[in-house]
C-alpha positions as a printed NumPy array, in Angstrom:
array([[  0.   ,   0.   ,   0.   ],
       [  3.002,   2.067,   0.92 ],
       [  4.87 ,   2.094,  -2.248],
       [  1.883,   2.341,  -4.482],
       [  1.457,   5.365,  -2.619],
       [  4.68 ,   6.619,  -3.37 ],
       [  4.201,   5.415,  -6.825],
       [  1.544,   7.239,  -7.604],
       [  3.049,  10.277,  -6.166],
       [  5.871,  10.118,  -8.397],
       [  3.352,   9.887, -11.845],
       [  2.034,  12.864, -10.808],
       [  5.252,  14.527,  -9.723],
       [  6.334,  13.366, -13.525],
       [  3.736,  16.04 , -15.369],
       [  3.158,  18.648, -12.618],
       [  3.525,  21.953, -14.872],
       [  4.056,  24.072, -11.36 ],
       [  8.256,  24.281,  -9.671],
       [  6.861,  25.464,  -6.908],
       [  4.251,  22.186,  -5.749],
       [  7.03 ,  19.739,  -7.963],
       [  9.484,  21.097,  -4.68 ],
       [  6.55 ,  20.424,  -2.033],
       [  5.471,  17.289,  -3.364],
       [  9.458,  15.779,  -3.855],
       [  9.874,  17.207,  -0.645],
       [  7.13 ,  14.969,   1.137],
       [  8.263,  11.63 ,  -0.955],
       [ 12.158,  12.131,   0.092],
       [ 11.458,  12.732,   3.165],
       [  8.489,   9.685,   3.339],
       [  6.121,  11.465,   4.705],
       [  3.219,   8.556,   4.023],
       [  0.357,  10.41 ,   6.3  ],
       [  0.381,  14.17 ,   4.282],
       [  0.702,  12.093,   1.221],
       [ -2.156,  10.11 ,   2.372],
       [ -4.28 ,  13.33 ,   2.704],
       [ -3.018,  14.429,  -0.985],
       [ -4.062,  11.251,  -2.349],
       [ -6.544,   9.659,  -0.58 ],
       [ -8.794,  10.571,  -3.869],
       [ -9.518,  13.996,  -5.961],
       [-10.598,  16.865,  -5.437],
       [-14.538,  16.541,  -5.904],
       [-15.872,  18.704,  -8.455],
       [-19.882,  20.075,  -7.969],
       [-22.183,  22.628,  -8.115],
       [-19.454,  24.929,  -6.495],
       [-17.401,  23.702,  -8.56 ],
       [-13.946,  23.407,  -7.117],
       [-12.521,  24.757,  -3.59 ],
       [ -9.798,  23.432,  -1.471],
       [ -6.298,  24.236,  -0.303],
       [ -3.784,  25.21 ,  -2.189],
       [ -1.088,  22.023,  -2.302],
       [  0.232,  19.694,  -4.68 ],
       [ -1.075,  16.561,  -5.233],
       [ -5.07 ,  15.5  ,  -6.195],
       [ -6.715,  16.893,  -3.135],
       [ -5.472,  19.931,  -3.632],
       [ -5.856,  23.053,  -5.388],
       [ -3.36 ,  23.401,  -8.052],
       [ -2.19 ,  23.754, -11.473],
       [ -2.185,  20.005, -12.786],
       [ -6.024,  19.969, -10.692],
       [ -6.92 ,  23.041, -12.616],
       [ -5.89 ,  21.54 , -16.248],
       [ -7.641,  18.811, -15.549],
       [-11.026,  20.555, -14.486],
       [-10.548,  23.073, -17.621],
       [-10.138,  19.977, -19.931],
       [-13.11 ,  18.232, -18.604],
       [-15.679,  21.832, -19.018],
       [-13.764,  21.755, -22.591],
       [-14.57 ,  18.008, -23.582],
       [-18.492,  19.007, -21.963],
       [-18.68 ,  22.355, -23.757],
       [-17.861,  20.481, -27.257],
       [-19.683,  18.066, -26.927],
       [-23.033,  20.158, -26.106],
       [-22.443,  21.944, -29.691],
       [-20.609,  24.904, -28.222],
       [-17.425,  24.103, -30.213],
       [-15.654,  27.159, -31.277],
       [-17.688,  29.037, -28.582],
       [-16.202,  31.522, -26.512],
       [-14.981,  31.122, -22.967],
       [-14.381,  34.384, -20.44 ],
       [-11.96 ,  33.94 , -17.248],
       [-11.614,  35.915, -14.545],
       [ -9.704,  35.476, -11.591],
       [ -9.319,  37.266,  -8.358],
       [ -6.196,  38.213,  -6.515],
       [ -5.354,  34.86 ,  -4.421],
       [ -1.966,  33.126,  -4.996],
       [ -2.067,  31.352,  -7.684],
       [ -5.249,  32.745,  -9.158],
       [ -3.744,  34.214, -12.629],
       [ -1.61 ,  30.987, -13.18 ],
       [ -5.358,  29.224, -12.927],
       [ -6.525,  31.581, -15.196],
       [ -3.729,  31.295, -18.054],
       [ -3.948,  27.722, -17.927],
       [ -7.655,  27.607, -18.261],
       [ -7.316,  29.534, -21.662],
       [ -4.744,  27.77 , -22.975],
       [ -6.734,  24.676, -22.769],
       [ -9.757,  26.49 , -23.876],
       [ -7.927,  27.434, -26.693],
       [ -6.05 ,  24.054, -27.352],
       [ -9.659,  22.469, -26.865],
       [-10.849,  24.581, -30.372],
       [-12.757,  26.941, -27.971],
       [-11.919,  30.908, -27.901],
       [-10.564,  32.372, -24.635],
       [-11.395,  35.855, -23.288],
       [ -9.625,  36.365, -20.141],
       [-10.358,  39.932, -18.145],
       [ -7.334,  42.275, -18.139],
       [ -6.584,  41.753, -14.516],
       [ -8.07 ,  40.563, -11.007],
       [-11.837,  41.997, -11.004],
       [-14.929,  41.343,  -9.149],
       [-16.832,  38.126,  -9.71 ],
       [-19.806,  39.89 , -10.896],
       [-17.97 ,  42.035, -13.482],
       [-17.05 ,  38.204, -15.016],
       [-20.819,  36.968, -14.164],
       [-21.554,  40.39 , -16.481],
       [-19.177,  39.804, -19.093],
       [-20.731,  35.733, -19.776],
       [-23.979,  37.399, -20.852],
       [-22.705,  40.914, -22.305],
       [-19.78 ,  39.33 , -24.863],
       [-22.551,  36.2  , -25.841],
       [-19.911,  33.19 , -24.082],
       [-20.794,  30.028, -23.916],
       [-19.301,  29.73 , -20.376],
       [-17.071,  31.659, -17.661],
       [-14.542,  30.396, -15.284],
       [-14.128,  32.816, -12.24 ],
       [-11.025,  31.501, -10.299],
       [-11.704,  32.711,  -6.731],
       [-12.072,  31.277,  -2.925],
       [-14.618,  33.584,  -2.211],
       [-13.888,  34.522,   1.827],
       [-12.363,  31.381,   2.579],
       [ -8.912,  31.286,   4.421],
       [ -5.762,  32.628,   2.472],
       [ -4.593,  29.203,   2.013],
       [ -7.496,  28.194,  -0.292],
       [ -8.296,  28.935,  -3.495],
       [-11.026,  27.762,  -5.829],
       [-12.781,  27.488,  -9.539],
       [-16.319,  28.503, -10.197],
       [-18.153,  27.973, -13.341],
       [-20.951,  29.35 , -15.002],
       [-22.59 ,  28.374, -18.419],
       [-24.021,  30.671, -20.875],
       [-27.214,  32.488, -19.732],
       [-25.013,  33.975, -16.809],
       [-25.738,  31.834, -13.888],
       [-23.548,  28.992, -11.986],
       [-23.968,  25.06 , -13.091],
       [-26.553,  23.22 , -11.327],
       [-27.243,  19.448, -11.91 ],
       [-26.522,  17.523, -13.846],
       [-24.528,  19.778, -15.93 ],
       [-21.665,  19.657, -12.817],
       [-21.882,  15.586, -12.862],
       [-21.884,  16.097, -16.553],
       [-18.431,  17.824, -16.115],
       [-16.94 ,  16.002, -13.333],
       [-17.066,  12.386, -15.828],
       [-15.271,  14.573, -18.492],
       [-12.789,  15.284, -16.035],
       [-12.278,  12.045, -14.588],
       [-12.012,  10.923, -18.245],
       [ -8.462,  13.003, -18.564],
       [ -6.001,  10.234, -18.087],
       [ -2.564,  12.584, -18.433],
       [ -2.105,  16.05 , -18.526],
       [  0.184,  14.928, -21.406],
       [ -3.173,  14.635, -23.219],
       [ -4.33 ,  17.953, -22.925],
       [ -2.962,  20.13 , -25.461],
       [ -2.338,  23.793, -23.82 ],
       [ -0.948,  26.252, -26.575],
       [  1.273,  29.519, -25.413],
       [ -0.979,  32.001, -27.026],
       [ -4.056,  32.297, -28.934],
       [ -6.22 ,  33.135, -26.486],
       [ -7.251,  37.296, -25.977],
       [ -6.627,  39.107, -23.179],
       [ -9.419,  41.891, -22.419],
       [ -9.428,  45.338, -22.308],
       [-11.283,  47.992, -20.009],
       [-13.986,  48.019, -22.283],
       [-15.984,  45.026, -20.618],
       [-15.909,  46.798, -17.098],
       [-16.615,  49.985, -18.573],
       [-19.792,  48.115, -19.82 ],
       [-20.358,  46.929, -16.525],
       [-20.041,  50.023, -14.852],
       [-22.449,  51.894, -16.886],
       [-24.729,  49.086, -15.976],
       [-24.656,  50.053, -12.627],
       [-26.09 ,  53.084, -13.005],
       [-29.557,  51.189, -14.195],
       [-30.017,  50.002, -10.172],
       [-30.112,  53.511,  -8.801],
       [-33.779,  55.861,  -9.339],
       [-33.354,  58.413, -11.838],
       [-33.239,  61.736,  -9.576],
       [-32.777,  60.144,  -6.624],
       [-31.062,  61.416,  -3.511],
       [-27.437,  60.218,  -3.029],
       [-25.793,  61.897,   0.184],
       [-25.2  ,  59.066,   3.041],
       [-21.598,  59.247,   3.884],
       [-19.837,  55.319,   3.883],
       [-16.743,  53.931,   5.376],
       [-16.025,  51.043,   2.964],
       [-13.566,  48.098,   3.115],
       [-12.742,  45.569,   0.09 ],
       [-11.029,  43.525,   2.956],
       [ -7.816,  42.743,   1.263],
       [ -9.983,  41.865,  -2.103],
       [-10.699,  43.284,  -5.719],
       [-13.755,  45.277,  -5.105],
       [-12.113,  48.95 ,  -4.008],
       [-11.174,  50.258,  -7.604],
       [-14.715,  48.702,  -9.197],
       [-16.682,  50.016,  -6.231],
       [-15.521,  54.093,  -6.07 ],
       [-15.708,  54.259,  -9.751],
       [-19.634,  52.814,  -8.994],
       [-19.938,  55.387,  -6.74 ],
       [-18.24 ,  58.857,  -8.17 ],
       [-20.69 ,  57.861, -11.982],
       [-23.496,  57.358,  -9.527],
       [-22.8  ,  61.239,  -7.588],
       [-22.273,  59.45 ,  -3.668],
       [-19.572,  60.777,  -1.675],
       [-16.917,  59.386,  -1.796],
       [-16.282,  56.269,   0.725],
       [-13.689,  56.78 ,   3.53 ],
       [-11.76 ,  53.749,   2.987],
       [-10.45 ,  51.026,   5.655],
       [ -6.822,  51.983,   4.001],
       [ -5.362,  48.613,   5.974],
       [ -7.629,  46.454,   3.745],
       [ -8.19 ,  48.58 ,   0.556],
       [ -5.534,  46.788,  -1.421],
       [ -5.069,  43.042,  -2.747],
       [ -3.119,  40.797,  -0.34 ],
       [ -3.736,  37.3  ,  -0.563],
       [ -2.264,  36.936,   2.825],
       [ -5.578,  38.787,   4.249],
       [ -3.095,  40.04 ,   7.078],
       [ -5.407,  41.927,   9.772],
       [ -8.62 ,  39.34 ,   9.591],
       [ -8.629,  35.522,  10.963],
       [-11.097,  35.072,   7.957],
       [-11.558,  37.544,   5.26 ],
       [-15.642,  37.145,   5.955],
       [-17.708,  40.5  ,   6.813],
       [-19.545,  37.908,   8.893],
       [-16.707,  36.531,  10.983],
       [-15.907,  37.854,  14.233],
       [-13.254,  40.191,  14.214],
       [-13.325,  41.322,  10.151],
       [-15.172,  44.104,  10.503],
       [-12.958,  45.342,  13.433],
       [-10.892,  48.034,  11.342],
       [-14.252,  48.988,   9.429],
       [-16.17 ,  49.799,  12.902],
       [-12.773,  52.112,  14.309],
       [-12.896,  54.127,  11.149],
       [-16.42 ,  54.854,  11.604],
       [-15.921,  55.84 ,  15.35 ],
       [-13.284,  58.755,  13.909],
       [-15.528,  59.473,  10.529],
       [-18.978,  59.321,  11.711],
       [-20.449,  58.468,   8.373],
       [-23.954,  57.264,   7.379],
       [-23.231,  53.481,   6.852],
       [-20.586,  51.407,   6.61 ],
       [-20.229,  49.23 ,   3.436],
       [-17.741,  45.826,   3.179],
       [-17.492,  43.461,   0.356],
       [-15.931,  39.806,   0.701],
       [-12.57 ,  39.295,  -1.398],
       [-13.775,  38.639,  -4.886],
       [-16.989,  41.519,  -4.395],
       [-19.819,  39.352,  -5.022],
       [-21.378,  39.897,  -1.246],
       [-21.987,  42.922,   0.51 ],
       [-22.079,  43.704,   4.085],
       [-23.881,  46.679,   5.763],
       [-23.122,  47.959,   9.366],
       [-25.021,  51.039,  10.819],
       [-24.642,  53.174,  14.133],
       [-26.905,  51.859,  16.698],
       [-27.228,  53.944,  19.734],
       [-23.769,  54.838,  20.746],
       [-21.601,  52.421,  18.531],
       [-21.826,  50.351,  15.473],
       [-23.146,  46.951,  14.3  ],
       [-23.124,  44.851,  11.245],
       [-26.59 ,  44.018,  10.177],
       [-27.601,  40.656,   9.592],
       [-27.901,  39.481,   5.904],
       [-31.509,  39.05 ,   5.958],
       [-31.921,  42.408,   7.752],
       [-30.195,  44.341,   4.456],
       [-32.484,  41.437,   2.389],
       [-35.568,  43.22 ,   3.815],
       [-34.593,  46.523,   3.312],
       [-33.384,  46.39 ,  -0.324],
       [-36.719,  44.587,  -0.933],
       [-38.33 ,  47.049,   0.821],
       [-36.519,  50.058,  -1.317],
       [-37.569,  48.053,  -4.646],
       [-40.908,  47.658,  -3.676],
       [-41.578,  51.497,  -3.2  ],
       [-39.787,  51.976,  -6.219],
       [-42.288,  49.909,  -8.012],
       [-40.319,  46.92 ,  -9.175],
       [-42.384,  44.606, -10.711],
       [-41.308,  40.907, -10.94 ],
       [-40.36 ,  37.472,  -9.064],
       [-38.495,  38.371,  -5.633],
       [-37.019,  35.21 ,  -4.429],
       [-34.848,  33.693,  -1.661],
       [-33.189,  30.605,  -0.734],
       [-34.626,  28.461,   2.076],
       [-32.352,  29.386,   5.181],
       [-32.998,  32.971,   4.461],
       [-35.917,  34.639,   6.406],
       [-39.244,  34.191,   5.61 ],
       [-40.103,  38.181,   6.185],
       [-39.002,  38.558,   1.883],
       [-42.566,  36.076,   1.311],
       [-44.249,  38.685,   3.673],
       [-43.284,  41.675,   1.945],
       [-44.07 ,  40.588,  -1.85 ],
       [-47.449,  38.64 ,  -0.663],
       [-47.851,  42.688,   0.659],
       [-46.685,  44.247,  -2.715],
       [-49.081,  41.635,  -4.982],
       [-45.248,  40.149,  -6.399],
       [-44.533,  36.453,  -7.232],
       [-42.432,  34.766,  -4.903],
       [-40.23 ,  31.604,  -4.675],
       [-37.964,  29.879,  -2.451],
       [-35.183,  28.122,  -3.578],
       [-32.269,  25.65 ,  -2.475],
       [-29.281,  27.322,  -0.965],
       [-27.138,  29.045,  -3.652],
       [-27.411,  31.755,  -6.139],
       [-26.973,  28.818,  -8.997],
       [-30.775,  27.957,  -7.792],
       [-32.024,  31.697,  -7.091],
       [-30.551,  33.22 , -10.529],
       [-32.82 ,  30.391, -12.071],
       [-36.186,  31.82 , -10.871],
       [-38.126,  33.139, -13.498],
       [-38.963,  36.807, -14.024],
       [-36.616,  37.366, -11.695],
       [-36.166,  40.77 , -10.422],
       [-34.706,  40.579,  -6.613],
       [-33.024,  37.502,  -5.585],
       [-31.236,  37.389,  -1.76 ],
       [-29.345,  34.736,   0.581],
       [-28.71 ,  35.387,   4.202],
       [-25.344,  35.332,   3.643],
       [-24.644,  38.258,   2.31 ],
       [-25.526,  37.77 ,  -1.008],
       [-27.771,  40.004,  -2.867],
       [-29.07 ,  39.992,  -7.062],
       [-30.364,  43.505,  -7.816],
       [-29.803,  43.463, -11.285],
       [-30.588,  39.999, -12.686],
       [-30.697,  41.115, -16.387],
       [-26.74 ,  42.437, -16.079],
       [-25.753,  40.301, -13.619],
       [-27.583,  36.462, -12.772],
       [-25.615,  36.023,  -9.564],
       [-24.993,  37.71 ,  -6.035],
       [-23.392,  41.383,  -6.986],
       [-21.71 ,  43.26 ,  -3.841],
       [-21.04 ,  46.301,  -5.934],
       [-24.4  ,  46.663,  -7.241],
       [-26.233,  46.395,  -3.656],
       [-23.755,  48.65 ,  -1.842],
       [-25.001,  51.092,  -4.441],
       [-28.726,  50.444,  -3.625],
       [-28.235,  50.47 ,   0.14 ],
       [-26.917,  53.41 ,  -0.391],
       [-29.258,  54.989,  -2.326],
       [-31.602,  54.047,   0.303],
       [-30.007,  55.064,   3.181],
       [-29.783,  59.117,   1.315],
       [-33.403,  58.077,   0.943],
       [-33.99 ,  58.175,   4.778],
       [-31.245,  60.862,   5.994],
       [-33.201,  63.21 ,   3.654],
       [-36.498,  61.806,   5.304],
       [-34.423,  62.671,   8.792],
       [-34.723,  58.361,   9.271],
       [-32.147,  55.3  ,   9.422],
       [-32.353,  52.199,   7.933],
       [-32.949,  51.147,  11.703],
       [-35.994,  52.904,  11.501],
       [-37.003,  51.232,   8.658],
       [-36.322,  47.841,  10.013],
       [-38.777,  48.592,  13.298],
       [-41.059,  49.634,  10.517],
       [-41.148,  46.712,   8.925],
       [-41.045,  44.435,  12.235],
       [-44.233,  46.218,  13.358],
       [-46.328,  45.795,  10.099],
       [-45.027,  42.316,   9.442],
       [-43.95 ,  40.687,  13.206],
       [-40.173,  40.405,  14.097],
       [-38.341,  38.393,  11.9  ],
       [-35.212,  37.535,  14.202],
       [-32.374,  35.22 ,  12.589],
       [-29.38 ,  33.638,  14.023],
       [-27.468,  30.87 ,  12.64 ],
       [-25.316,  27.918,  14.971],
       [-22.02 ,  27.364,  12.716],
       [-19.809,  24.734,  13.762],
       [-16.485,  24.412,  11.622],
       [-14.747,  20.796,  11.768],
       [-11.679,  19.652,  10.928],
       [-12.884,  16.443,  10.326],
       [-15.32 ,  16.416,   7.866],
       [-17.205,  13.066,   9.627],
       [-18.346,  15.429,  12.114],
       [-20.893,  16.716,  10.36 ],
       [-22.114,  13.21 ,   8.76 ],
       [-22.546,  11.897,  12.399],
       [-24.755,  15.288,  13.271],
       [-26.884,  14.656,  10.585],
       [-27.063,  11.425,  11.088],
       [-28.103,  11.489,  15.164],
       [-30.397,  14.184,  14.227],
       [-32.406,  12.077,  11.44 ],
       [-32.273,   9.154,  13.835],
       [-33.093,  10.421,  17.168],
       [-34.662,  13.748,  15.515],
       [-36.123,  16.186,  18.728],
       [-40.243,  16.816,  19.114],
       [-39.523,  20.284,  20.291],
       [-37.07 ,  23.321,  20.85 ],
       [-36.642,  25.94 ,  23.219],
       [-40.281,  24.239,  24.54 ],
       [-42.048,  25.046,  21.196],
       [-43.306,  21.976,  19.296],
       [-41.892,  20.903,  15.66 ],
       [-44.859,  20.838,  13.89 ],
       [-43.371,  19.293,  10.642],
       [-40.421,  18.028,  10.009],
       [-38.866,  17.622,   6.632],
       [-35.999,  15.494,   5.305],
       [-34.992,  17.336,   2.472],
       [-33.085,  14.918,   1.046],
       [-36.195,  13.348,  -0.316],
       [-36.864,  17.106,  -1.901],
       [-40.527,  18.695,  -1.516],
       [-43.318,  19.304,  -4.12 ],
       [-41.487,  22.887,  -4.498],
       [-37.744,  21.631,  -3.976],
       [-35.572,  19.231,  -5.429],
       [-33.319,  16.91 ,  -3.418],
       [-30.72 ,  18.242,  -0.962],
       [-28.765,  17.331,   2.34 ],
       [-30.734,  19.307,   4.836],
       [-33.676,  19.037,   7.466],
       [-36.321,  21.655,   8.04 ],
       [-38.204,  22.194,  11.272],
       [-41.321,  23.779,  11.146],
       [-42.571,  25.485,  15.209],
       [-45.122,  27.093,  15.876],
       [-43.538,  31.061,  15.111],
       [-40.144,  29.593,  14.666],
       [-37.937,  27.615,  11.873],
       [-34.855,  25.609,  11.425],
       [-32.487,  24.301,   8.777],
       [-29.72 ,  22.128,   9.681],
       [-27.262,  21.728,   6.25 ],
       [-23.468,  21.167,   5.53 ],
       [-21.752,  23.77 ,   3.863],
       [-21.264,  23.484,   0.286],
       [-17.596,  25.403,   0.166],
       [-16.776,  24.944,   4.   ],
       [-16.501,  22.286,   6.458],
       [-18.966,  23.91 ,   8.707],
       [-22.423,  22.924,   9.584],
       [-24.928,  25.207,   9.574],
       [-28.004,  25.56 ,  10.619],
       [-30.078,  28.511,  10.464],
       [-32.879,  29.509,  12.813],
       [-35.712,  32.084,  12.86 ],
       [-38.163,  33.161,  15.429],
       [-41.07 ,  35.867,  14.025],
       [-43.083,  37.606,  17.111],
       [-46.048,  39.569,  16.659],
       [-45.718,  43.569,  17.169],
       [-48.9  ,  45.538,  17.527],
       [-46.779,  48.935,  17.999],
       [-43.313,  50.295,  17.904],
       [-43.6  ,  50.706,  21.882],
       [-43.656,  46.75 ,  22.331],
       [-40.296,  46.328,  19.581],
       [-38.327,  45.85 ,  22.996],
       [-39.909,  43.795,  24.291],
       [-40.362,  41.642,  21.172],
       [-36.366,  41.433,  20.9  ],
       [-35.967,  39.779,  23.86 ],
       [-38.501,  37.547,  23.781],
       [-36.786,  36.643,  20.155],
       [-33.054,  36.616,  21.551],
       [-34.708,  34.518,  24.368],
       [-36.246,  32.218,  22.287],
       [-32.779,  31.749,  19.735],
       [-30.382,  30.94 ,  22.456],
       [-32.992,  28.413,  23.98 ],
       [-33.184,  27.085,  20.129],
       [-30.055,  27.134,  19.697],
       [-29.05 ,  25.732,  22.974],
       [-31.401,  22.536,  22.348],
       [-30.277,  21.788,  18.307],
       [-26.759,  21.472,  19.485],
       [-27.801,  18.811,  21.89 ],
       [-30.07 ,  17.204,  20.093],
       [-26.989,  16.524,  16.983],
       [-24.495,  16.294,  19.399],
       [-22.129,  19.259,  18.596]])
């Protein structure tokens, strides 16, 4: 077993195209190192709906160049065979190490597969790649990014032709042509050919961005904003001097690239501790809002000054309110959500007369909803502009929240104001989420599995009124690895991550306001009520 571990280390030592992962991975065999090679090759990186995402590392398990070839040979061999031959592919590719390298080798084997290559002319926001699918006419885009995961990862994301990310079976599709690859040998990966883009495709985008914001409308809140060591801060103030906003004091120890991500733990507006620089800023600036995108732009995080300091506001908080704003605007169209996101967006459009829908997690499943005009996700993620961009866009909904908070300084209001508003005519709609992250991934199997065999009959004293294995899918879902707990004025979802090892599971308690007077009292009761829940799920799976 030993040496046909080795073995097989050496074949792919033989055609790794990288120096720098040939030197890790000759390092581990010389020095026998059997258990990290174990972990390296103890099977491939598993390619789905997220595509791929893992550490960066030589060897199969890993993120690297020879993995990378391999993937873009496989969406090649698809691509071709679904009559998209001489179709043309678009790349972009954040700033994480090795993220251009990814890219390049993508469009040479684009380009060696008889498709055409368009690669953007350097590390840009997702959505400015999730534009340029639809705007140049591609049959597919390859974003190379990790998102906000740790600095060591790095990841490949892939979209087909009408904008949005793969969904089954078109990633199963892919994954057999990339299994098929035998040898990178077999791939052929020309040194040119391929076209590098100019400015014009952002400019495009750009001007886009204009189309979110009301003709006329006011645009005075003051922001702090951080990119948090990403892409966005170049994209975002040129969004924001065409649209006429002042222009955002930046966190100047995060505005520029650095794959390192040197002053967070995780470069994630959510995680404890990001928004730390963002927050002192504010204290010496006292703007209107503060704005954050993740590293690669697509999400956008809002914080706001509540009573003497500030806080971030929850995803499904800034969900409500951009509905909210698009509502009174008079958007017409399908708002939609995922299913761990709160159920206050169904309240609002059953208010406006709007179509609604609720979708599996992921914007690959909300970008699919049709007539789409507002799509959201709890984390972070917001679609404002579905016919520019059919994905989450943190450039785009910085711009609205903006436009929204000028809305209400001119009205002499917050968007706290707006939020009691909305608890009062609708109830409280209080979210909190229990996130474990594992090391070992079996964890989370043995969680699900205690809950679906011992599941509990009630939480935080409330009874579960239905329970739902949603692996078996629903008359409105298809298939997927969660469980859904229905209370009486309270919900859970319990799910793996699809690009972390992390369970999740998202709860929501909604309590009935009959005035702005009794809001108090309704947030305890809620914050009450979520600890209990909270408390209870993470006995009843054992975490």
């Amino acid at each position: 077993m030993q040496d046909e571990l080795i073995a097989r280390a050496r074949t792919w030592l033989a055609e790794d195209p990288d120096a720098e992962t040939r030197e890790e991975l000759a390092g581990l065999i010389d020095a026998g190192d059997t258990a990290e090679l174990a972990a390296r090759f103890s099977g491939t990186l598993q390619f789905g709906t997220a595509g791929l995402r893992g550490e960066l590392g030589a060897g199969p398990m890993r993120m690297n160049r020879s993995v990378v070839i391999r993937a873009a040979a496989g969406l090649a061999a698809y691509l071709n065979k679904q009559g998209s031959a001489g179709g043309l592919v678009v790349i972009g590719y954040d700033a994480r190490h090795k993220s251009a390298d990814f890219a390049r080798d993508t469009a040479a084997v684009m380009t060696g597969a008889g498709l055409r290559a368009a690669v953007l002319p350097r590390p840009l926001p997702t959505p400015v790649l999730a534009f340029a699918i639809r705007h140049l006419g591609a049959v597919a885009g390859v974003e190379v990014t990790a998102s906000h995961n740790p600095p060591r990862d790095n990841g490949y994301k892939v979209y087909l032709g009408d904008g949005s990310q793969i969904v089954p079976p078109a990633d199963a599709e892919i994954a057999a042509e990339i299994d098929a690859v035998r040898s990178l040998a077999d791939v052929p990966r020309p040194d040119g050919g391929w076209e590098t883009l100019d400015d014009s495709v952002l400019g495009a985008y750009l001007a886009r961005t204009d189309a979110v914001l009301a003709d006329g409308s006011a645009r005075t809140a003051r922001t702090v904003y951080t990119a948090m060591h990403g892409v966005g801060k170049d994209t975002l103030l040129a969004a924001f001097a065409r649209a006429g906003f002042p222009e955002p004091v930046l966190v100047t120890e995060q505005a520029e690239p650095d794959p390192e991500f040197p002053t967070v733990a995780f470069p994630n507006p959510e995680e404890p501790g990001a928004m730390d620089l963002a927050f002192a800023r504010a204290r010496e600036t006292d703007p209107d809002l503060i704005v954050a995108n993740d590293p690669d732009a697509d999400r956008c995080a809002v914080a706001v000054k509540d009573g003497t300091d500030w806080r971030m506001l929850r995803g499904d908080e800034v969900g409500a309110l951009l509905a909210t704003h698009l509502v009174r605007r008079g958007a017409q169209g399908t708002f939609a959500e995922s299913i761990v996101s709160s159920s206050l967006l169904g309240r609002i459009a059953e208010k406006a007369g709007l179509p609604y829908e609720e979708t599996l997690t992921g914007f690959k499943w909300i970008a699919r909803v049709d007539g789409l005009r507002y799509g959201y996700e709890e984390a972070l993620g917001y679609c404002v502009d579905p016919e520019g961009v059919r994905d989450k866009d943190g450039i785009t909904a910085a711009l609205l929240i903006t436009e929204l908070a000028s809305q209400l300084k001119e009205e002499g209001r917050t968007l706290l104001d707006l939020l009691d508003d909305l608890a009062v005519e609708h109830g409280l709609h209080a979210t909190d989420q229990l996130s474990v992250r594992v090391e070992d991934l079996s964890v989370i199997a043995r969680a699900m599995e205690q809950l679906r065999e011992q599941p509990p009959t009630t939480l935080a004293g409330l009874a579960i009124t239905r329970a739902e294995d949603l692996t078996r899918g629903t008359d409105r879902l298809p298939p997927t690895d969660g469980l859904r707990y229905t209370l009486d004025g309270a919900r859970v979802i319990v799910r793996p991550s699809g690009t972390e090892p992390k369970l999740k599971c998202y709860l929501e308690v909604v309590v009935p306001v009959a005035a702005h007077a009794d809001l108090p009292e309704a947030r305890a009761t809620a914050t009450d009520l979520l600890a209990k829940i909270k408390q209870d799920l993470s006995a009843a799976a054992g975490i």
